[in-house]
mmCIF file of C-alpha atoms in Angstrom:
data_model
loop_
_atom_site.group_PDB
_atom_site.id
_atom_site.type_symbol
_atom_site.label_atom_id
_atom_site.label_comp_id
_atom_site.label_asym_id
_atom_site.label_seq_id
_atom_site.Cartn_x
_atom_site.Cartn_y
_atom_site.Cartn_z
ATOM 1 C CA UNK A 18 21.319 36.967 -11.342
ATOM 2 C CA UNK A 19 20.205 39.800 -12.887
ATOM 3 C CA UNK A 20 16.516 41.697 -12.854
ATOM 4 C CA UNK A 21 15.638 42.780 -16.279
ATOM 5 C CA UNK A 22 13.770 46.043 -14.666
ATOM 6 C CA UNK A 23 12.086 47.559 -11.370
ATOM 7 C CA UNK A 24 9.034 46.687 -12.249
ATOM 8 C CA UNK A 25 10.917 42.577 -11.778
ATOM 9 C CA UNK A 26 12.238 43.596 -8.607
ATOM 10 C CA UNK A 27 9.140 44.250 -7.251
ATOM 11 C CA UNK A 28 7.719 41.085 -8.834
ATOM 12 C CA UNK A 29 10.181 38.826 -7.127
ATOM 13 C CA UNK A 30 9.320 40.571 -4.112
ATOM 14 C CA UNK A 31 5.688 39.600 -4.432
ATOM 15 C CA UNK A 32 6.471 36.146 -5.132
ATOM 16 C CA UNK A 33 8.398 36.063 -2.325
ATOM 17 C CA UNK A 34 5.179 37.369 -0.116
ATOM 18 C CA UNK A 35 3.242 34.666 -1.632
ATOM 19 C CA UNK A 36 6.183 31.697 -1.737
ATOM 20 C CA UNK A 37 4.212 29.026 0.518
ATOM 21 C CA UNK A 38 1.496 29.069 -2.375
ATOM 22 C CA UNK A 39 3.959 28.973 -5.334
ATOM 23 C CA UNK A 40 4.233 26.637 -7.778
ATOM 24 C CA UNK A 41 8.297 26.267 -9.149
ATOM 25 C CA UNK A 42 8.215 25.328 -12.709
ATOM 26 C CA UNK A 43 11.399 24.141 -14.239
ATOM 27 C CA UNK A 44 12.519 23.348 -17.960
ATOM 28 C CA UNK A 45 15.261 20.061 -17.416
ATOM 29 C CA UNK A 46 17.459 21.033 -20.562
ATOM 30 C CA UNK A 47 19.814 24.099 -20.348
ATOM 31 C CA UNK A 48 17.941 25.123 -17.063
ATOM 32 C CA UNK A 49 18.624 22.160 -14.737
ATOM 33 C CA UNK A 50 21.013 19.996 -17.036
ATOM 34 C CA UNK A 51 24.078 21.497 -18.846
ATOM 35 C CA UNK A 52 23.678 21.501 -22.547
ATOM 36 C CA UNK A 53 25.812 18.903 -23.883
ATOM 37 C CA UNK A 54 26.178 17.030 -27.344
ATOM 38 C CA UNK A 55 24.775 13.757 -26.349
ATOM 39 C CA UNK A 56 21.488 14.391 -24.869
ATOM 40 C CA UNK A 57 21.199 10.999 -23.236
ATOM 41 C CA UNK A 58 24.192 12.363 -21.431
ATOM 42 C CA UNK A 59 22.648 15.703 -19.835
ATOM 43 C CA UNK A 60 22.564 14.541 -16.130
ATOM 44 C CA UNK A 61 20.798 17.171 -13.779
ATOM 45 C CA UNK A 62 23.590 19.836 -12.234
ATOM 46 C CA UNK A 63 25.219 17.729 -9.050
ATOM 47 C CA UNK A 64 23.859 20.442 -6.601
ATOM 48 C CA UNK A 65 19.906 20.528 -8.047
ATOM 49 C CA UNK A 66 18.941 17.603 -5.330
ATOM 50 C CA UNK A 67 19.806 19.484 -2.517
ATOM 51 C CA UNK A 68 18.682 22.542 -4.017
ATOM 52 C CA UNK A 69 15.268 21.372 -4.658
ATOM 53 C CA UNK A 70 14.790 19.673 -1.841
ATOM 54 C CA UNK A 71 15.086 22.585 0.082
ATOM 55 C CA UNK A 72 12.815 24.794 -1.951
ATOM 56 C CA UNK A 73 10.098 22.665 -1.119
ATOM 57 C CA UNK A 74 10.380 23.492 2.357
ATOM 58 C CA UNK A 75 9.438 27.223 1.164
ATOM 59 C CA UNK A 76 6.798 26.575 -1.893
ATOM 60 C CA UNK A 77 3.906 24.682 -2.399
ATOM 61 C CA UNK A 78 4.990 22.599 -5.254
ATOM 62 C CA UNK A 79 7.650 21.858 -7.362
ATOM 63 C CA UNK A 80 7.315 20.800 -11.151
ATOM 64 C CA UNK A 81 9.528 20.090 -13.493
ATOM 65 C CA UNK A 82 8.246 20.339 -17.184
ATOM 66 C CA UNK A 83 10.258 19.469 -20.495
ATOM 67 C CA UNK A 84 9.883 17.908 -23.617
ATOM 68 C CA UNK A 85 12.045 15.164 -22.350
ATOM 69 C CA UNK A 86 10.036 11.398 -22.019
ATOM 70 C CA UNK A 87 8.854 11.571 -18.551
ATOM 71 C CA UNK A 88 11.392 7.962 -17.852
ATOM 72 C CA UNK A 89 14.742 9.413 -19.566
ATOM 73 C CA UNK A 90 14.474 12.789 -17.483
ATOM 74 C CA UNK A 91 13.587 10.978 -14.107
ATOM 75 C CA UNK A 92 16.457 8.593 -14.599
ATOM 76 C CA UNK A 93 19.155 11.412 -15.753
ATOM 77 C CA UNK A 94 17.937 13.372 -13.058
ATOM 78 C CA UNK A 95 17.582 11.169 -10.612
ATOM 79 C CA UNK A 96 14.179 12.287 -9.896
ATOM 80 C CA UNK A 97 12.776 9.750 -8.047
ATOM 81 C CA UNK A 98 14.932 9.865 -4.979
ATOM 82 C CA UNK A 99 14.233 13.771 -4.958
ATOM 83 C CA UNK A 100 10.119 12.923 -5.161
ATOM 84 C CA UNK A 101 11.138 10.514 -1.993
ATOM 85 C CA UNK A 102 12.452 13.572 -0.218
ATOM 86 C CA UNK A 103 10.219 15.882 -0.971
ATOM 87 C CA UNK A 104 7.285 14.111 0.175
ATOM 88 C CA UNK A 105 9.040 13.759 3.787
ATOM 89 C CA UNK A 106 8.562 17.464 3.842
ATOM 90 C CA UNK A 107 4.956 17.062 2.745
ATOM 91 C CA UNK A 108 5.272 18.651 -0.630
ATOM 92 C CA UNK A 109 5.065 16.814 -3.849
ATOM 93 C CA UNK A 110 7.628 16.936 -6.990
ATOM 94 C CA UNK A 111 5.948 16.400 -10.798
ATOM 95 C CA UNK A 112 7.358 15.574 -13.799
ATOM 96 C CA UNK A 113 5.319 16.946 -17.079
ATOM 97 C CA UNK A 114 7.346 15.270 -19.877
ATOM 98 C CA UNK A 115 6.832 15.119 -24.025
ATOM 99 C CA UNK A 116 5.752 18.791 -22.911
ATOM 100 C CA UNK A 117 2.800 17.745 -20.896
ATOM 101 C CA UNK A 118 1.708 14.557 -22.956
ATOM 102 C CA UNK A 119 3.109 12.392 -20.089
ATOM 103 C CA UNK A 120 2.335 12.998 -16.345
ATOM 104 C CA UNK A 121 4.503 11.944 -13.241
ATOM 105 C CA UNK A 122 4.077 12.820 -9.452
ATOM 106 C CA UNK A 123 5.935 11.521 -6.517
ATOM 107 C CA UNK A 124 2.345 10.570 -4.829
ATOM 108 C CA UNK A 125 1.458 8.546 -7.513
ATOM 109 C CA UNK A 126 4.604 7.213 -9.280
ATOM 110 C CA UNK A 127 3.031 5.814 -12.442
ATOM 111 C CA UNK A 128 3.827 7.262 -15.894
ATOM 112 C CA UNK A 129 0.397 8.629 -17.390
ATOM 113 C CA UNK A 130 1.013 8.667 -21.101
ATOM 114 C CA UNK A 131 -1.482 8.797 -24.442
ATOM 115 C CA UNK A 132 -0.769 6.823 -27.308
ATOM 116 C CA UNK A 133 1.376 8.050 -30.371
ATOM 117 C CA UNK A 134 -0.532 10.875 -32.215
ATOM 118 C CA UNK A 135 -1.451 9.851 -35.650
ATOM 119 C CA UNK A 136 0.892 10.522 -38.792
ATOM 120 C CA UNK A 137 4.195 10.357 -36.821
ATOM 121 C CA UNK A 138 5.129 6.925 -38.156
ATOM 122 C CA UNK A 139 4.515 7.611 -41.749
ATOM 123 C CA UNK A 140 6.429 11.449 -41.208
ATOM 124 C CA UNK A 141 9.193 9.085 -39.761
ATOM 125 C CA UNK A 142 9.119 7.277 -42.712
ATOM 126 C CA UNK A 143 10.242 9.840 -45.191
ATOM 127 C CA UNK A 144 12.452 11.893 -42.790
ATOM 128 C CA UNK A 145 15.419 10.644 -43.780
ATOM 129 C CA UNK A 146 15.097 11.118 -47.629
ATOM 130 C CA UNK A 147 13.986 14.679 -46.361
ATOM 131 C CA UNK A 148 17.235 15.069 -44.017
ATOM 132 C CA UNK A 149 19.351 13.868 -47.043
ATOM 133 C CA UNK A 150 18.157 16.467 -49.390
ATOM 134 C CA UNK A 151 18.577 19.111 -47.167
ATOM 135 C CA UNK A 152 22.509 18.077 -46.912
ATOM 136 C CA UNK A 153 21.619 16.887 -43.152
ATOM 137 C CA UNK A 154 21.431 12.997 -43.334
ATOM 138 C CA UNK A 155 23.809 12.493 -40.674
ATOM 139 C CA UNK A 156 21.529 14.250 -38.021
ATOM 140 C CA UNK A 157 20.859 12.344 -35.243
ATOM 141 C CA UNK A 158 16.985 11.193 -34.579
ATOM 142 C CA UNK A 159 15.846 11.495 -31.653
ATOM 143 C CA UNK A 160 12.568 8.578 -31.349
ATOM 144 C CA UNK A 161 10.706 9.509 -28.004
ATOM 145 C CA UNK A 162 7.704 7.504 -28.613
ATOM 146 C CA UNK A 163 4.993 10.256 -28.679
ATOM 147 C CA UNK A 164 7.522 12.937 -30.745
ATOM 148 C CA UNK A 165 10.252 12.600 -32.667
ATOM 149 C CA UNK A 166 13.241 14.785 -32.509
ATOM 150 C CA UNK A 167 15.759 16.066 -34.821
ATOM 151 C CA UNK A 168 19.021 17.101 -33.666
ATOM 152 C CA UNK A 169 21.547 18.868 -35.547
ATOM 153 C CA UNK A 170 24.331 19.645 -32.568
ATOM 154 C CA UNK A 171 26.051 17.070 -33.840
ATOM 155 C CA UNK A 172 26.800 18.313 -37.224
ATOM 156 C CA UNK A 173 30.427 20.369 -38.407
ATOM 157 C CA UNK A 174 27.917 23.208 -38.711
ATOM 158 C CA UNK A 175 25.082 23.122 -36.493
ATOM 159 C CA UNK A 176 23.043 26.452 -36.638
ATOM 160 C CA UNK A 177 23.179 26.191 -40.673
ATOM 161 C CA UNK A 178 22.178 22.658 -40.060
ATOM 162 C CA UNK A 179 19.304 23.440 -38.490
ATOM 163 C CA UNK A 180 18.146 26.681 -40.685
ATOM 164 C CA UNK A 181 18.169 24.144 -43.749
ATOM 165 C CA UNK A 182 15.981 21.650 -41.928
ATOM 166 C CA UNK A 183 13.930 23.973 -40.030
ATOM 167 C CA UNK A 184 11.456 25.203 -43.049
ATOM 168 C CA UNK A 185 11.281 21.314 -44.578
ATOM 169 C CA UNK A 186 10.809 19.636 -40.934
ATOM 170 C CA UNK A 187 8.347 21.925 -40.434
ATOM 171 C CA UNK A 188 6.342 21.152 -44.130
ATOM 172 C CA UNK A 189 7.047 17.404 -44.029
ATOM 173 C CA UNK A 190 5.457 17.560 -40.256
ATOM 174 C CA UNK A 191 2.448 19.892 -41.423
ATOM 175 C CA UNK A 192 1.536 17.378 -44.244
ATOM 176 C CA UNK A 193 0.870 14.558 -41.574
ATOM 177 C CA UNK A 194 -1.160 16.834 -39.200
ATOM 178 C CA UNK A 195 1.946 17.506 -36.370
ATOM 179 C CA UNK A 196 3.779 20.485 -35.659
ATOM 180 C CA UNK A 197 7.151 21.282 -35.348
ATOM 181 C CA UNK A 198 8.709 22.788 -32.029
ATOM 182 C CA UNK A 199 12.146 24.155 -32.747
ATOM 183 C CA UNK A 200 15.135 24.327 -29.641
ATOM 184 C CA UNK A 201 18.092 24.492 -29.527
ATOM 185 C CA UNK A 202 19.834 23.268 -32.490
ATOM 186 C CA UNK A 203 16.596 20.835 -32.318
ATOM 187 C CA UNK A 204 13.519 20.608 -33.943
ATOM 188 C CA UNK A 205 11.077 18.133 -32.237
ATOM 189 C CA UNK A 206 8.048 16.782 -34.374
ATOM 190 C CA UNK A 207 4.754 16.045 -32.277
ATOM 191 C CA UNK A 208 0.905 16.401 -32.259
ATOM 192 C CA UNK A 209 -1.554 19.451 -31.806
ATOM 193 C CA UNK A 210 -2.827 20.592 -28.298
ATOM 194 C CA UNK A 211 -0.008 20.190 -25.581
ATOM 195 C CA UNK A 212 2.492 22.236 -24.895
ATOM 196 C CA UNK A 213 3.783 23.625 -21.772
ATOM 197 C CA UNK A 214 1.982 26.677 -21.483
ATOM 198 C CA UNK A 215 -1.376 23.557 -20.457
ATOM 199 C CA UNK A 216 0.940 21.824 -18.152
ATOM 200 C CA UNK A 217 1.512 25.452 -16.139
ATOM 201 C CA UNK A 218 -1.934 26.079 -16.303
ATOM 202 C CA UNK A 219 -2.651 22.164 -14.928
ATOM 203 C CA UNK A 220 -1.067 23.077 -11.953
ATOM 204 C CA UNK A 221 -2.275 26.307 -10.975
ATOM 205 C CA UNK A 222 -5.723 24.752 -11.348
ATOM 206 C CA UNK A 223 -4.965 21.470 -9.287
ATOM 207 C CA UNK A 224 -2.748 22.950 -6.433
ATOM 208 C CA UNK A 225 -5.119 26.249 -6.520
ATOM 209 C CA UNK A 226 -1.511 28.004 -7.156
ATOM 210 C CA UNK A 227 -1.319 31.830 -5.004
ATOM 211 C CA UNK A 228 2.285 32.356 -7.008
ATOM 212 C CA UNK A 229 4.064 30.812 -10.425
ATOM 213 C CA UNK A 230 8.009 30.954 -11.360
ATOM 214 C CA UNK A 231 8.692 29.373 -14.588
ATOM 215 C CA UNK A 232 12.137 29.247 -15.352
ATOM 216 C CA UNK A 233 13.553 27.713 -18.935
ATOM 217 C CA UNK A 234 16.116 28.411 -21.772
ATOM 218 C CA UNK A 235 14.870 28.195 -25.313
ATOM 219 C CA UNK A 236 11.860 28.449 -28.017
ATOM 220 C CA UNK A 237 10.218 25.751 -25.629
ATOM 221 C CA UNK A 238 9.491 26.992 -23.185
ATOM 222 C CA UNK A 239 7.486 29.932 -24.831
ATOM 223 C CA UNK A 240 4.338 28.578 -24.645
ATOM 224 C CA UNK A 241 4.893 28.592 -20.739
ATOM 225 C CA UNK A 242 6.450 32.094 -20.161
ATOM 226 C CA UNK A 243 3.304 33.213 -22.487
ATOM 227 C CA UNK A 244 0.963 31.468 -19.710
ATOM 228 C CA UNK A 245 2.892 32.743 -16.475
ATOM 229 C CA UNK A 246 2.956 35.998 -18.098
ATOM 230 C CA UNK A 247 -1.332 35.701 -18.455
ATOM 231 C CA UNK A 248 -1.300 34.477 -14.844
ATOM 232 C CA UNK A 249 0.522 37.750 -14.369
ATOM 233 C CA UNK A 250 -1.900 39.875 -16.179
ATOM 234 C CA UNK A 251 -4.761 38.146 -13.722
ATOM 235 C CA UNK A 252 -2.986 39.389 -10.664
ATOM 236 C CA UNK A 253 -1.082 36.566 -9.564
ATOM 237 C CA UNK A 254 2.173 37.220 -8.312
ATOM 238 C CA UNK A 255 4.994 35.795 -10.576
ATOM 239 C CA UNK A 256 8.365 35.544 -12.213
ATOM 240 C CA UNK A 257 9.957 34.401 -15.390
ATOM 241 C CA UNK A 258 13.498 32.868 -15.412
ATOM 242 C CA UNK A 259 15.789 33.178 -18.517
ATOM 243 C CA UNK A 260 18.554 30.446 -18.138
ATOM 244 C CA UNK A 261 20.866 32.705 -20.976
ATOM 245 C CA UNK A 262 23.148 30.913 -23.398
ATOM 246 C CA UNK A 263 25.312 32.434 -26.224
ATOM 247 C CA UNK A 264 22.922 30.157 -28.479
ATOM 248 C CA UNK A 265 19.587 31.283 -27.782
ATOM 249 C CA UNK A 266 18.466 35.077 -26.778
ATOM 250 C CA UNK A 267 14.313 34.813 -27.313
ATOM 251 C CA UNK A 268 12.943 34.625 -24.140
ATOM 252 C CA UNK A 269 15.762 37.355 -22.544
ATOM 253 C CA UNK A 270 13.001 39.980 -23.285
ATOM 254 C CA UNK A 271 10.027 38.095 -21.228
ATOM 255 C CA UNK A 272 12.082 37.467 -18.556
ATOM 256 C CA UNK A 273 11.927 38.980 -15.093
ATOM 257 C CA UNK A 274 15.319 37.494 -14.305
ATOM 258 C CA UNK A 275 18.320 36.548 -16.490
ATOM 259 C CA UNK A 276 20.955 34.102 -14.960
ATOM 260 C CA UNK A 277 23.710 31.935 -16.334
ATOM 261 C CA UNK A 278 22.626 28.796 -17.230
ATOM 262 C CA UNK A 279 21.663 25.907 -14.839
ATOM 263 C CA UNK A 280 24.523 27.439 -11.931
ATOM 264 C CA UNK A 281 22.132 30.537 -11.776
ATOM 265 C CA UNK A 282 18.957 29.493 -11.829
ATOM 266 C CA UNK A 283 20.468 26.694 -8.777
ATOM 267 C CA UNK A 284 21.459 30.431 -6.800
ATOM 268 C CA UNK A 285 18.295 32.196 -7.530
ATOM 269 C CA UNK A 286 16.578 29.271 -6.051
ATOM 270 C CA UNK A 287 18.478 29.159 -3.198
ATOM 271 C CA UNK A 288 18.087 32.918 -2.382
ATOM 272 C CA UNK A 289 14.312 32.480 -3.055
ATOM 273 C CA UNK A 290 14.050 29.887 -0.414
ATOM 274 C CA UNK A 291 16.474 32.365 1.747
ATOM 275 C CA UNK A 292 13.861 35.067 1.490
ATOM 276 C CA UNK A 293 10.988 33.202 1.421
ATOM 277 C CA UNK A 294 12.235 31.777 5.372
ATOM 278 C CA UNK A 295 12.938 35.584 6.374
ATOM 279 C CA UNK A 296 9.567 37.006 4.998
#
């Protein structure tokens, strides 16, 4: 791991101070689960059970929040068993997924989830004439119910795959009053008025949160590093976790920490609980 400055040093230290009222916010994609092709394939790192499980024994809460459907990223990452063990040691797990349109906690293991924001089935409707124009009809689509997704990994080209549907995906989804959240070499389509940064902000006003890390890899998770960062400003003792890839560099420069994909973020939050037990 690496600390972006002094001024993080002395931020983690903080956090540290404040661990047992700290609130662990995770990203699943590229910050718990390797980035791979297949998406439905992106199981959760084999050591992020154990891992987690013992961080509760040092935090308050642990949460993680993606744009995932709340179902898929419990089942790939075998969530439920790890909200099982983490309410033995008295601490709940939640699962934020669609980016906060879907709820999940280990005390109350029922899927909370609105219905379909208006306009998606119609912008379905003429995506793939759209994808075809752009030279990108063999992009695979990506229905998650509440959002749809657009994925262009797939492709011989991907990153010029993705610059040619970016500016149309993000017209076509305009026109039918959603918005367009681009990833990595992923643009997801979905309504106004969630995004991560509420679902941080959810949980430092339910759990009346003394500390926030938010840790995540791509354009995503921006909305959330922007609300830890205002938690921050407020006096709140925090830190912001870059999982770094070759492929995406934007949140480097909000980060307090930069590790190496899901491998580092697994070791910083081992030596967090480490400290946390010594402080």
């Amino acid at each position: 791991m690496e600390f972006t400055s002094a001024e993080a040093e002395e931020r983690y230290a903080a956090l540290v101070r404040a661990a047992s009222r700290t609130v662990v916010g995770l990203d699943f994609d590229g910050t718990l689960s390797p980035i791979v092709d297949d998406p439905e394939s992106a199981h959760i790192h084999p050591d992020a059970s154990e891992v987690l499980v013992d961080l509760a024994r040092a935090v308050a809460a642990v949460a993680v929040i993606t744009g995932r459907p709340a179902r898929q990223v419990l089942d790939l990452g075998g969530l439920e068993d790890v909200g099982i063990a983490l309410a033995e040691e008295g601490t709940d797990l939640y699962v934020f997924g669609q980016y906060g349109n879907e709820r999940w906690s280990s005390s109350n293991r029922r899927i909370h989830s609105p219905r379909p924001p208006r306009g998606l089935a119609s912008f379905e409707r003429e995506l793939t004439g759209v994808l075809r124009r752009a030279d990108a009809a063999d992009a695979w689509i990506e229905d998650k119910g509440l959002a749809v997704a657009v994925h262009t990994r797939r492709l011989p080209d991907p990153d010029a795959a993705f610059q040619r549907i970016r500016p149309v995906l993000t017209e076509l989804a305009a026109k039918h009053d959603l918005i367009a959240e681009p990833g990595r070499n992923v643009l997801e389509v979905r309504s106004h008025g969630m995004h991560k940064g509420l679902a941080v902000q959810t949980l430092v006003d339910e759990l009346d949160a003394g500390g926030f890390l938010f840790a995540g890899d791509d354009l995503g998770d921006m909305e959330a590093f922007e609300a830890v960062a205002a938690l921050r400003d407020g006096g709140m003792p925090t830190l912001l976790v870059c999982s770094a890839s070759s492929e995406e560099s934007a949140l480097v420069p909000l980060s307090d920490v930069v590790v190496k994909g899901p491998e580092g973020v697994l070791d910083l939050l081992r030596r967090l609980t480490a400290d946390a037990r010594e402080a």
